[in-house]
Coordinates of C-alpha atoms and ligand atoms in Angstrom, one line a residue:
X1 CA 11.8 31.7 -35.2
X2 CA 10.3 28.4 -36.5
X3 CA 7.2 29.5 -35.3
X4 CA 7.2 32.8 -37.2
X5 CA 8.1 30.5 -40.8
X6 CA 5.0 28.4 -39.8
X7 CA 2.9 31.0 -39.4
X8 CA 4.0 32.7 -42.5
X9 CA 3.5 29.5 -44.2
X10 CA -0.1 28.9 -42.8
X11 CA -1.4 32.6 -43.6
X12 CA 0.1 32.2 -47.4
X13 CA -2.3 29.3 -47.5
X14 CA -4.9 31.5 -46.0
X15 CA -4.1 34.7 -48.2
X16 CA -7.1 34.8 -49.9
X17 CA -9.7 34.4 -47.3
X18 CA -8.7 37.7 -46.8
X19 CA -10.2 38.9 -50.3
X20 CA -13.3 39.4 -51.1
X21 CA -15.0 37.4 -53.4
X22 CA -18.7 38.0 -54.9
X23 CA -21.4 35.7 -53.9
X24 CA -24.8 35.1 -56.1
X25 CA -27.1 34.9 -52.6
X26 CA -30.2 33.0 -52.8
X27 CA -31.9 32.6 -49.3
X28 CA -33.6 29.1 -48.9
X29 CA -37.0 29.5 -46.9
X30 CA -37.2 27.4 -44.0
X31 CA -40.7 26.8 -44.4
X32 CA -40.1 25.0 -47.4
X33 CA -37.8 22.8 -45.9
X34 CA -39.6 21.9 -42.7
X35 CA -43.6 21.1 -43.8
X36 CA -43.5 17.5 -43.9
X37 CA -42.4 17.1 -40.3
X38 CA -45.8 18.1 -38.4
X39 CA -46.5 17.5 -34.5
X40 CA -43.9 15.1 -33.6
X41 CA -44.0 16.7 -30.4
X42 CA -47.2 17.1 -29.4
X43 CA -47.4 16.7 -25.2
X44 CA -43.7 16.0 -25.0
X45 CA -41.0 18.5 -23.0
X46 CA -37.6 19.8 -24.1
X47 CA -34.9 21.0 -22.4
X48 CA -31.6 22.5 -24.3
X49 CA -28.6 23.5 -21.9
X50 CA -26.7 26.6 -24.3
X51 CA -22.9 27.1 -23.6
X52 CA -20.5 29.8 -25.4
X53 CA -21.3 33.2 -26.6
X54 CA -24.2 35.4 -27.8
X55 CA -24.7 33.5 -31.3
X56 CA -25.2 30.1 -29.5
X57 CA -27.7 31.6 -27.2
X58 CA -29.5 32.8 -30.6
X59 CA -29.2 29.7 -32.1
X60 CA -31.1 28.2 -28.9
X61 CA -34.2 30.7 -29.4
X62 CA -33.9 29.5 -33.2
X63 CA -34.3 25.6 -32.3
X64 CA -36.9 26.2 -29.2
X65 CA -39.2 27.8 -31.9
X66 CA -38.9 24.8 -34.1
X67 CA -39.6 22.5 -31.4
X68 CA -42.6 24.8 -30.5
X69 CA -43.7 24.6 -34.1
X70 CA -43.7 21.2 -33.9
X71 CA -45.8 20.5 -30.4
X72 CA -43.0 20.5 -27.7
X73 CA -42.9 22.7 -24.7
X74 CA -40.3 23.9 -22.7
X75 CA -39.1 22.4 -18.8
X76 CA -36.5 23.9 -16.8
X77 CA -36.1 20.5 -15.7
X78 CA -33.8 17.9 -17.5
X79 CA -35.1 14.9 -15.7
X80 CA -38.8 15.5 -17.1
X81 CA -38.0 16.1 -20.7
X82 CA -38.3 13.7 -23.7
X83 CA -35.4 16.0 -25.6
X84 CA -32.5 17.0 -23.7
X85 CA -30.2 19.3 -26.2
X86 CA -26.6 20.7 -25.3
X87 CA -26.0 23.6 -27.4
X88 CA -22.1 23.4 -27.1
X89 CA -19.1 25.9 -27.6
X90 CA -15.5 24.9 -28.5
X91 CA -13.7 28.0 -27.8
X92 CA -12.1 26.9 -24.6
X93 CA -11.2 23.3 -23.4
X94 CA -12.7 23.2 -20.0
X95 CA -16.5 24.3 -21.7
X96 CA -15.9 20.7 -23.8
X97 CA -15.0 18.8 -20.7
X98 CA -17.9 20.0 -18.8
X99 CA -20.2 18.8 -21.6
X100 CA -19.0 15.5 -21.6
X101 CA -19.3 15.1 -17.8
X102 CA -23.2 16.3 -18.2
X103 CA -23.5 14.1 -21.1
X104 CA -22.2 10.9 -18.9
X105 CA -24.3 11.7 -16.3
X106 CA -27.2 11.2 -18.3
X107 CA -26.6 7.2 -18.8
X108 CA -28.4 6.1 -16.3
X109 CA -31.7 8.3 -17.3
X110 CA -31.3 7.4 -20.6
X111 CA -31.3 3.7 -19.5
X112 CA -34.7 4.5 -17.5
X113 CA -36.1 5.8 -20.6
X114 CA -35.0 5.0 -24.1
X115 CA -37.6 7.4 -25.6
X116 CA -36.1 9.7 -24.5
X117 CA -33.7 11.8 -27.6
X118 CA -30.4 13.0 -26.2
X119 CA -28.6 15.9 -28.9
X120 CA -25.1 17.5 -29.1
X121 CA -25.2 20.5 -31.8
X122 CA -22.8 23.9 -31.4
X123 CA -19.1 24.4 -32.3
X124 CA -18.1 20.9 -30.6
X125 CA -20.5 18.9 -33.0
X126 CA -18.0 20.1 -35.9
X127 CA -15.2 18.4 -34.6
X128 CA -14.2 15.0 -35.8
X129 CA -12.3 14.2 -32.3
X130 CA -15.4 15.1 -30.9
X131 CA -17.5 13.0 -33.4
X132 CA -15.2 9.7 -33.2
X133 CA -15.6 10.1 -29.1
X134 CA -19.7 10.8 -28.9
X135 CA -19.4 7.3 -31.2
X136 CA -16.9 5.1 -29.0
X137 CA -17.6 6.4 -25.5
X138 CA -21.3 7.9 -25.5
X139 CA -23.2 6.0 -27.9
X140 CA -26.4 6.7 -26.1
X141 CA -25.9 10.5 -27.7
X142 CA -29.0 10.0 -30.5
X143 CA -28.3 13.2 -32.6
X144 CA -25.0 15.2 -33.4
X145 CA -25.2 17.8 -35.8
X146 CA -23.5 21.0 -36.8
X147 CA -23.7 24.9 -36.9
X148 CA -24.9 24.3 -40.7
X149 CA -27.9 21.6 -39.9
X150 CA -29.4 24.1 -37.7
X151 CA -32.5 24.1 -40.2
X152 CA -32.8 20.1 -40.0
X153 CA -33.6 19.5 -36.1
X154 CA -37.1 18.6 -37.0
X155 CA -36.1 16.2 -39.8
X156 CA -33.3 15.0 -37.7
X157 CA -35.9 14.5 -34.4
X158 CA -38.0 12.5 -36.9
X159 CA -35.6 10.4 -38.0
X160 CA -34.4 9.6 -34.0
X161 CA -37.6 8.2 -33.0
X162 CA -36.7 5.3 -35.4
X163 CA -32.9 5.0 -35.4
X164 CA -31.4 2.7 -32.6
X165 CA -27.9 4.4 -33.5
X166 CA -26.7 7.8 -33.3
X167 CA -27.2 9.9 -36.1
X168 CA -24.5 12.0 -37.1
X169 CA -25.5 15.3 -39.6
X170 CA -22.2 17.7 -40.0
X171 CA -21.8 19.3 -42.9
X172 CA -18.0 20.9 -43.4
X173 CA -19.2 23.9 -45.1
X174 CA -21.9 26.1 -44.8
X175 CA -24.7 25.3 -47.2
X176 CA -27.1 28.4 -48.5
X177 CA -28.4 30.9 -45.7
X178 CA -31.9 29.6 -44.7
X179 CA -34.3 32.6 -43.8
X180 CA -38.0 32.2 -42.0
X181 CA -36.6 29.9 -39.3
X182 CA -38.7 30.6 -36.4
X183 CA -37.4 31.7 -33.1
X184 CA -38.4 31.1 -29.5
X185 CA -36.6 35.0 -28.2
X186 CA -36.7 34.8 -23.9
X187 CA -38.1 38.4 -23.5
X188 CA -40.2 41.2 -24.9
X189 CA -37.5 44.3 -25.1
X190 CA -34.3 43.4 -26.5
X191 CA -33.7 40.8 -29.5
X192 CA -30.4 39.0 -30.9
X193 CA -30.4 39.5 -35.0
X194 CA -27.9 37.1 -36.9
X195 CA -26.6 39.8 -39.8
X196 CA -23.3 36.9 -40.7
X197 CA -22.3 33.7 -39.8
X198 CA -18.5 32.0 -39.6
X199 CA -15.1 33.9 -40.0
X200 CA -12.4 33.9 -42.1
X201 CA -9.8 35.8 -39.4
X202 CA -8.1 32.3 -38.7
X203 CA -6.6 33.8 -35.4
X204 CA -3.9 30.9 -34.9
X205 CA -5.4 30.2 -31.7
X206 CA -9.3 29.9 -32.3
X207 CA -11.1 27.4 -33.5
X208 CA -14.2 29.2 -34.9
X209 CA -13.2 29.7 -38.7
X210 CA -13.1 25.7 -38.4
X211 CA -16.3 24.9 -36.3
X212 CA -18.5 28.1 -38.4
X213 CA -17.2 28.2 -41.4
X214 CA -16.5 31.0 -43.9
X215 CA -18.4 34.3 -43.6
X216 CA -21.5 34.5 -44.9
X217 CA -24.0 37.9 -44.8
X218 CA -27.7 38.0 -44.9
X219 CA -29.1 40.0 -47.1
X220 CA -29.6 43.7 -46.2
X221 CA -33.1 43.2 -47.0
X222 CA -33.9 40.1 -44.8
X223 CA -32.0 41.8 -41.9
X224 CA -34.1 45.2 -41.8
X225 CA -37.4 43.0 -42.3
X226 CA -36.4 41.2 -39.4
X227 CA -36.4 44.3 -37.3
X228 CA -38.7 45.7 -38.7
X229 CA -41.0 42.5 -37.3
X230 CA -39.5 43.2 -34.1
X231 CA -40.4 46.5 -33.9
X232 CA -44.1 45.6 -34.6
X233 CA -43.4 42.9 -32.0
X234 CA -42.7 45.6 -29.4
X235 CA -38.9 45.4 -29.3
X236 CA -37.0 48.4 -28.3
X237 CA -33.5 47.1 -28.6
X238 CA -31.7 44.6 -31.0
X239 CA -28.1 43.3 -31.1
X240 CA -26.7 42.8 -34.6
X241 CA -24.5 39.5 -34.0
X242 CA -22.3 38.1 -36.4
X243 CA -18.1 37.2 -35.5
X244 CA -17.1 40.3 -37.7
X245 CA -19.4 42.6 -37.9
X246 CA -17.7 45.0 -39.5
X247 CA -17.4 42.5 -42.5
X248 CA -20.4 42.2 -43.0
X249 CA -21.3 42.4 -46.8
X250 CA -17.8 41.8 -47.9
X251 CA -18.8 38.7 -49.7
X252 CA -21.9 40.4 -51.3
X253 CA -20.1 43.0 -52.7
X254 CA -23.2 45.6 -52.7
X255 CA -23.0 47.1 -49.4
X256 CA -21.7 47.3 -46.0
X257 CA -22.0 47.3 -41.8
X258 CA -22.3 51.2 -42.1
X259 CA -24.9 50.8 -44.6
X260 CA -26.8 48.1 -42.8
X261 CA -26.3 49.6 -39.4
X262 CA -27.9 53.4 -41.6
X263 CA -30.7 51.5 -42.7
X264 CA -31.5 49.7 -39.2
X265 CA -31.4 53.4 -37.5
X266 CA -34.6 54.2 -40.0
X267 CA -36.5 51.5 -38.3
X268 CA -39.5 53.2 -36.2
X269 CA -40.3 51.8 -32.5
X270 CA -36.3 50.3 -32.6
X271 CA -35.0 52.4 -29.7
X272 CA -31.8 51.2 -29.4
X273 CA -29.2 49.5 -31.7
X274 CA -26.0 47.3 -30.8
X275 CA -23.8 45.1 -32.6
X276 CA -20.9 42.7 -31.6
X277 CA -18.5 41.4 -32.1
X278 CA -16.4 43.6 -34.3
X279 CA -12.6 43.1 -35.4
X280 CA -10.1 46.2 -35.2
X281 CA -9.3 45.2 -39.0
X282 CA -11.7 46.9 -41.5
X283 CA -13.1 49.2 -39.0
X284 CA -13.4 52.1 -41.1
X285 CA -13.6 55.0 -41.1
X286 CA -17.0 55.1 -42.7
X287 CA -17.9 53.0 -39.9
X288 CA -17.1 55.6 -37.4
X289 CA -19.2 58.2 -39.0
X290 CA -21.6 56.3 -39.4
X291 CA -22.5 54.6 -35.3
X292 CA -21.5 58.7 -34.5
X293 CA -24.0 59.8 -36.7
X294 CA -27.7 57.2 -36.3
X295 CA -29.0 58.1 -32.9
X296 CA -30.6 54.5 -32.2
X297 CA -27.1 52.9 -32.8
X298 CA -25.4 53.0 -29.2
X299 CA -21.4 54.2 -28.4
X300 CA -20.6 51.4 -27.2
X301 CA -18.2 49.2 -29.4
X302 CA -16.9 45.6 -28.0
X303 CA -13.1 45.2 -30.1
X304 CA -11.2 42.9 -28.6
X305 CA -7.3 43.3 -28.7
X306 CA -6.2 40.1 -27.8
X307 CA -2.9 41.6 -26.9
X308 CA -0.4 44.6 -26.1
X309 CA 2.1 42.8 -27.7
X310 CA 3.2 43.3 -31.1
X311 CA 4.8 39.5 -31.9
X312 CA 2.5 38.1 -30.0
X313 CA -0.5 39.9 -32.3
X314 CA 1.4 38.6 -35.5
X315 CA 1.9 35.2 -34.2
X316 CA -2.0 34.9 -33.5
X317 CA -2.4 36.4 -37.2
X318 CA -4.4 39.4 -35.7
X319 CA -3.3 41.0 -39.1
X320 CA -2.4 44.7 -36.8
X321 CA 0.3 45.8 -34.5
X322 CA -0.5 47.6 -31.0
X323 CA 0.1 51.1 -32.8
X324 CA -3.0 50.0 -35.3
X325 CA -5.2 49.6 -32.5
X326 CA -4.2 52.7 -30.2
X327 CA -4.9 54.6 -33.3
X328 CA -8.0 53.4 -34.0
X329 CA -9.4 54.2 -30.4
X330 CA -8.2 57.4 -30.9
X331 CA -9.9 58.0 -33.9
X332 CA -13.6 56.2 -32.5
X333 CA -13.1 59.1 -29.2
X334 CA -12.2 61.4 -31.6
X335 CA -16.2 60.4 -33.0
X336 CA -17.6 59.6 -29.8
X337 CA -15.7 61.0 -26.6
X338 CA -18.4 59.4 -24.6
X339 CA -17.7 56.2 -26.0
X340 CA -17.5 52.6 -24.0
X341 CA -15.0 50.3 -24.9
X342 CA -15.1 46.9 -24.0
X343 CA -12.5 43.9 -25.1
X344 CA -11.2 40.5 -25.1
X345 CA -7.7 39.4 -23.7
X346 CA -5.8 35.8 -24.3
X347 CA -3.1 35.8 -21.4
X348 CA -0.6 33.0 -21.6
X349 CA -0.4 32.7 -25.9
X350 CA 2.3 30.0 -26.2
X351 CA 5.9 31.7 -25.7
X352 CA 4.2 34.7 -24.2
X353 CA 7.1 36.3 -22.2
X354 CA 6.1 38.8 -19.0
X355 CA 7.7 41.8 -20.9
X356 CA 5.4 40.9 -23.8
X357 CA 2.4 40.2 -21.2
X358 CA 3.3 43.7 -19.7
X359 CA 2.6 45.4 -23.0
X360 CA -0.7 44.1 -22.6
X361 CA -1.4 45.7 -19.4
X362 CA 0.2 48.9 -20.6
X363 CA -2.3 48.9 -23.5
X364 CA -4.5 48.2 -21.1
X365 CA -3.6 51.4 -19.0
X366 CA -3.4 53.6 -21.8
X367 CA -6.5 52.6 -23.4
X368 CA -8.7 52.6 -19.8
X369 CA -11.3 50.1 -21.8
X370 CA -14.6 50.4 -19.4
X371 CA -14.3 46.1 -19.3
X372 CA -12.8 43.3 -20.4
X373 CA -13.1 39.6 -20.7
X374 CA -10.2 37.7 -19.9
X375 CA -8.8 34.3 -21.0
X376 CA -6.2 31.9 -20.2
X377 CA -4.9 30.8 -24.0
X378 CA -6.7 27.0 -24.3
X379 CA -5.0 24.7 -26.6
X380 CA -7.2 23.9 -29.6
X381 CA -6.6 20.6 -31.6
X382 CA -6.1 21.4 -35.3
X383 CA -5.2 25.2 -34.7
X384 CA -1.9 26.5 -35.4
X385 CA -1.3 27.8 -32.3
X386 CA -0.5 24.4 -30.5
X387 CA 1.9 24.0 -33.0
X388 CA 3.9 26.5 -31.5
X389 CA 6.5 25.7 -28.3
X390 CA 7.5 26.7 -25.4
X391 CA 3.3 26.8 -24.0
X392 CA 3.3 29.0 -21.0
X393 CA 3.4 27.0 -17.5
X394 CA -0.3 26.9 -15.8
X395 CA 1.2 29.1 -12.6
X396 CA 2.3 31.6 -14.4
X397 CA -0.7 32.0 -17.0
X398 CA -2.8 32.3 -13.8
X399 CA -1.0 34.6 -12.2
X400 CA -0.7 36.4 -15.2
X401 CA -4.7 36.4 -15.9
X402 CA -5.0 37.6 -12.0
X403 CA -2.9 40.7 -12.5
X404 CA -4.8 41.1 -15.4
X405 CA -8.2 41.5 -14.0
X406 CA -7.3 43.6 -10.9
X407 CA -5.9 45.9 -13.2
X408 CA -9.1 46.1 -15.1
X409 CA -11.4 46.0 -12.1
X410 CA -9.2 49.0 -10.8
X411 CA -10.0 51.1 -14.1
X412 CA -14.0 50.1 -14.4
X413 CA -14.4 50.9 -11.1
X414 CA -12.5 54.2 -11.6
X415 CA -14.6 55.2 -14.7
X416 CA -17.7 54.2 -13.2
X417 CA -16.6 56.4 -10.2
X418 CA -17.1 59.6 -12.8
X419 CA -21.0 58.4 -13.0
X420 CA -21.7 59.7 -9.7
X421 CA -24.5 61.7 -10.0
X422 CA -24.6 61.8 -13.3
X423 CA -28.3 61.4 -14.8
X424 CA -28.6 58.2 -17.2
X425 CA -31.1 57.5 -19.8
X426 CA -31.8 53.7 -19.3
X427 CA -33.7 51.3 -20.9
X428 CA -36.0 48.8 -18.6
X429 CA -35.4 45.4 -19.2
X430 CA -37.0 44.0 -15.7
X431 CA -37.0 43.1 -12.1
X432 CA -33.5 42.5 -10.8
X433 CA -32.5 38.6 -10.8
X434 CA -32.1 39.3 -6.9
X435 CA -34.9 41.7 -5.9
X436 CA -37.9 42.0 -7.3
X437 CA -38.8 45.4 -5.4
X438 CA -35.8 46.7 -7.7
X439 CA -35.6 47.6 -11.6
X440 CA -32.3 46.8 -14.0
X441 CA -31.8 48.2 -16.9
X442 CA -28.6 49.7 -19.4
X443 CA -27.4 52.6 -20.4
X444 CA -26.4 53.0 -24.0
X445 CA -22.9 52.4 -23.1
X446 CA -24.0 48.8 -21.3
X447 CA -23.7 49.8 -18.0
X448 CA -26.2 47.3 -16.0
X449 CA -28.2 50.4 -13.5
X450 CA -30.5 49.2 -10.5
X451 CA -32.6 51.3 -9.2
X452 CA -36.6 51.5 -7.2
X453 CA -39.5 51.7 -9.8
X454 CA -42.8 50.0 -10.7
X455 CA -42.9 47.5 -12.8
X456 CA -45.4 48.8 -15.6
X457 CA -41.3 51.3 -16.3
X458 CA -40.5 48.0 -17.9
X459 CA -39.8 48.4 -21.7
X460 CA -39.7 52.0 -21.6
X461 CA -36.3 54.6 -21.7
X462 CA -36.2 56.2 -18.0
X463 CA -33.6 58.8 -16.4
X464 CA -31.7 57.2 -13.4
X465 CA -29.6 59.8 -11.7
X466 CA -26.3 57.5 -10.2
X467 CA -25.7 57.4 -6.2
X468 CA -24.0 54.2 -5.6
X469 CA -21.1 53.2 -8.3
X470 CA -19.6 49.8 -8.3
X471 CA -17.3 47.8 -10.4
X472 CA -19.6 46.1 -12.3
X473 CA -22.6 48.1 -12.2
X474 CA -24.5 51.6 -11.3
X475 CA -26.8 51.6 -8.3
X476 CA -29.7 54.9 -8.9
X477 CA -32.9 56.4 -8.1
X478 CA -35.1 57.4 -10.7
X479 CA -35.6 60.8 -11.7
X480 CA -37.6 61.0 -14.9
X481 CA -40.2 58.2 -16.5
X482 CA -39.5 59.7 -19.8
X483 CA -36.3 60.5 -22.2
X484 CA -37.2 63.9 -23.5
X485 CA -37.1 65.7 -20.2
X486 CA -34.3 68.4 -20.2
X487 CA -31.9 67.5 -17.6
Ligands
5AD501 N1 -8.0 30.2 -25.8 C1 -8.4 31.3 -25.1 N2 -9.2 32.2 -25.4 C2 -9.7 32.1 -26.7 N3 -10.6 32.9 -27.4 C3 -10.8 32.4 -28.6 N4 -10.0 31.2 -28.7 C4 -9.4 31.1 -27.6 C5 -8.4 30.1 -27.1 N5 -8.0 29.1 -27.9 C6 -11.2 34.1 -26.8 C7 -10.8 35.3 -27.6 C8 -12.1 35.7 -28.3 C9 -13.1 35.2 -27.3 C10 -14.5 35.0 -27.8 O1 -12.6 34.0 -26.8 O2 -10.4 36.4 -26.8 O3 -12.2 37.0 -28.7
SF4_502 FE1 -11.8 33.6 -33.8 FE2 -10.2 35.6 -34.7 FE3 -12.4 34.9 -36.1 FE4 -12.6 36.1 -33.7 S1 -11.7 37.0 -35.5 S2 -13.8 34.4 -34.4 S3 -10.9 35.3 -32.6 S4 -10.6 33.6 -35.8

């Protein structure tokens, strides 16, 4: 019960991140920023080591193609490279703990070669427990900075070659969006697109709202350039990323996701649209209509639940009960019968009891989500959550997550089961990370499909008729080299 009056305390003192407020934009341009930094890097080799979800990786291609711009090239190997970067995430404990042993490890390099510039930046780099330890235990860390200093690597690399001491740049709160950053993207077919940045959900248990800030959206305008550029580029697919989505162009006030996702669909040579991560609150039904409706926007919608369990979903502030979410699935397959659903599961929230976890797997059941990812609640310093008592004993949070995943591996296996010679239309991304004789590529709905082609397939939309399901992905032979062919 005391738990319940803190949280109710904590979200009064959060009530109005949950209102809009309007928001004179102005974009700062990167370029401006960055002119006076030149070829700093010119012969050197960097090497950035990315943790943590799909936004971190993006944030990677955005600092590779600063240090690009300003002379460095990339090595696969750390122990050649006059920048090593770790691109962190805070989400989960043991992701932090692994960074720190990487970042000892690198004393004794460091000590070979003090040119060379060691960097923390991500979700860790905003915490002041992790600031205070980088500056008592790893003071051979030059550079720390946050999610918001993003646009000042190059300043920040300048100013390292002459500082003897760590440099610490974290800003608390998000300064203006900066457009025109350049960006080193990994391949030729598919393309991460930032649309908003930081969350104001303040899930009891996460630490993002803390480590990203408040949500900020790009404007509509800077967004459908982008793809626009990537479809002259040769992209087929992009990924709309943001933490909410679906709130994107709350705090603009002039439009919304449905409207940006409408006006992404008009892009020519874009094949494919997706978008993640959305938030079962303020998925409208506009929304619906709207991903049912644009044919380049996929059916495949990643809305994590969290939980099955109603007192468990108010005491992580989800802000709706199980009933909420059950009805909103059965209003998207209402839309979209053919729609995958994917989601995101915390086992073990603090005073979790097994009837309350069994709600989850009964959601679970009834829902038959195509796959999920699963996580053992983590302890974050300064989030409510680890306020609460009675934290659920390792064992049984284990054992918990266990029965959690066979349950799920059980239903994607049975749903991919129903593929069986089913023709797909998939888009080629490449050679298989295992055999190069073999394609991969996705089905709208995400499904990874391997199958025999040549290699020249890659980039275009094929059909793949299924003979060999599995749990995570859809073994085929090829039928047709285009999309249009009636089937
Ligand atoms: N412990 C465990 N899982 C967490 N997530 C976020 N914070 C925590 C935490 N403290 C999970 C949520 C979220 C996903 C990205 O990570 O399921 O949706
Ligand atoms: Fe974290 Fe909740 Fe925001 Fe997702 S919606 S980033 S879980 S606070």
């Amino acid at each position: 019960m005391s738990d319940l009056l803190q949280l109710e305390d904590f979200t009064q003192q959060q009530g109005d991140m949950h209102r809009p407020t309007p928001v004179e934009r102005e974009s700062v341009d990167y370029r401006a920023l960055a002119k006076n930094v030149g070829q700093i890097g010119e012969g050197k080799k960097y090497h950035i080591k990315t943790y943590g979800c799909q936004m971190n990786e993006h944030d990677t291609e955005i600092m590779a193609g600063m240090l690009e711009e300003m002379g460095y090239k990339s090595t696969p190997n750390h122990e050649e490279a006059d920048f090593i970067l770790f691109n962190t995430c805070a989400v989960r404990e043991n992701a932090e703990d692994k960074v720190f042993g990487e970042i000892g490890r690198l004393k004794p390099l460091k000590n070979r070669n003090p040119e060379l510039i060691l960097g923390l930046c991500g979700c860790m780099a905003q915490e002041k427990v992790v600031q205070e330890l980088v500056a008592k235990t790893y003071p051979w860390v030059d550079i720390v900075f946050g999610t918001h200093n993003l646009h000042q690597l190059p300043e920040l690399m300048d100013r390292a070659r002459n500082s003897q001491e760590t440099i610490f740049e974290v800003w608390e709160k998000a300064g203006d969006v900066v457009e025109n950053l350049p960006k080193l993207r990994k391949e030729g077919i598919r393309a991460w697109v930032n649309i908003q940045y930081g969350c104001n959900k303040f899930c009891t248990y996460c630490i993002v709202p803390y480590t990203r800030g408040r949500e900020r959206s790009r404007l509509l305008e800077d967004v459908v350039a982008e793809v626009k550029e990537l479809a002259a580029q040769g992209y087929k697919e992009i990924t709309l990323l943001g933490q909410n989505v679906n709130d994107y162009g709350i705090d603009l006030k002039a439009y919304d996701f449905a409207d940006l996702l409408a006006a992404c669909n008009e892009v020519e040579g874009i094949e494919r649209i997706r978008f993640t991560t959305s938030n079962p609150w303020n998925f409208t039904d506009k929304l619906i209509q709207t991903i049912a409706r644009c044919e380049k926007v996929v059916e495949h919608i990643h809305l994590p639940v969290q939980s099955g369990d109603n007192t468990i979903l108010r005491r992580m502030n989800r802000g709706y009960t199980r009933e909420f979410y059950l009805d909103l699935v059965k209003r998207i397959r209402a839309a979209m019968p053919n729609v995958s659903l994917t989601t995101d599961i915390i086992v073990g929230f603090p005073g979790e009891t097994e009837e309350q976890f069994l709600n989850t797997l009964s959601l679970v059941e009834e829902v038959r989500f195509d796959g999920a990812y699963t996580f053992i609640y983590s302890p974050r310093a300064g989030t409510p959550a680890t306020r609460f008592k009675e934290q659920v004993p390792e064992a049984e949070q284990k054992n918990r997550l266990q029965r959690l995943i066979d349950l799920q591996n059980e239903i994607s296996r049975e749903i991919n089961d129903l593929m069986k010679n089913q023709i797909l239309e998939v888009l080629v991304e490449g050679e298989s990370k295992t055999n190069s004789e073999v394609l991969q590529g996705r089905t709208p709905t995400n499904k990874i499909v391997l199958f025999q082609g040549a290699r020249d397939l890659v980039g275009k939309v094929v059909q793949v008729v299924i003979t060999e399901p599995q749990t995570w992905l859809l073994k085929g032979k090829l039928v047709s080299e285009t999309k249009e062919v009636a089937v």
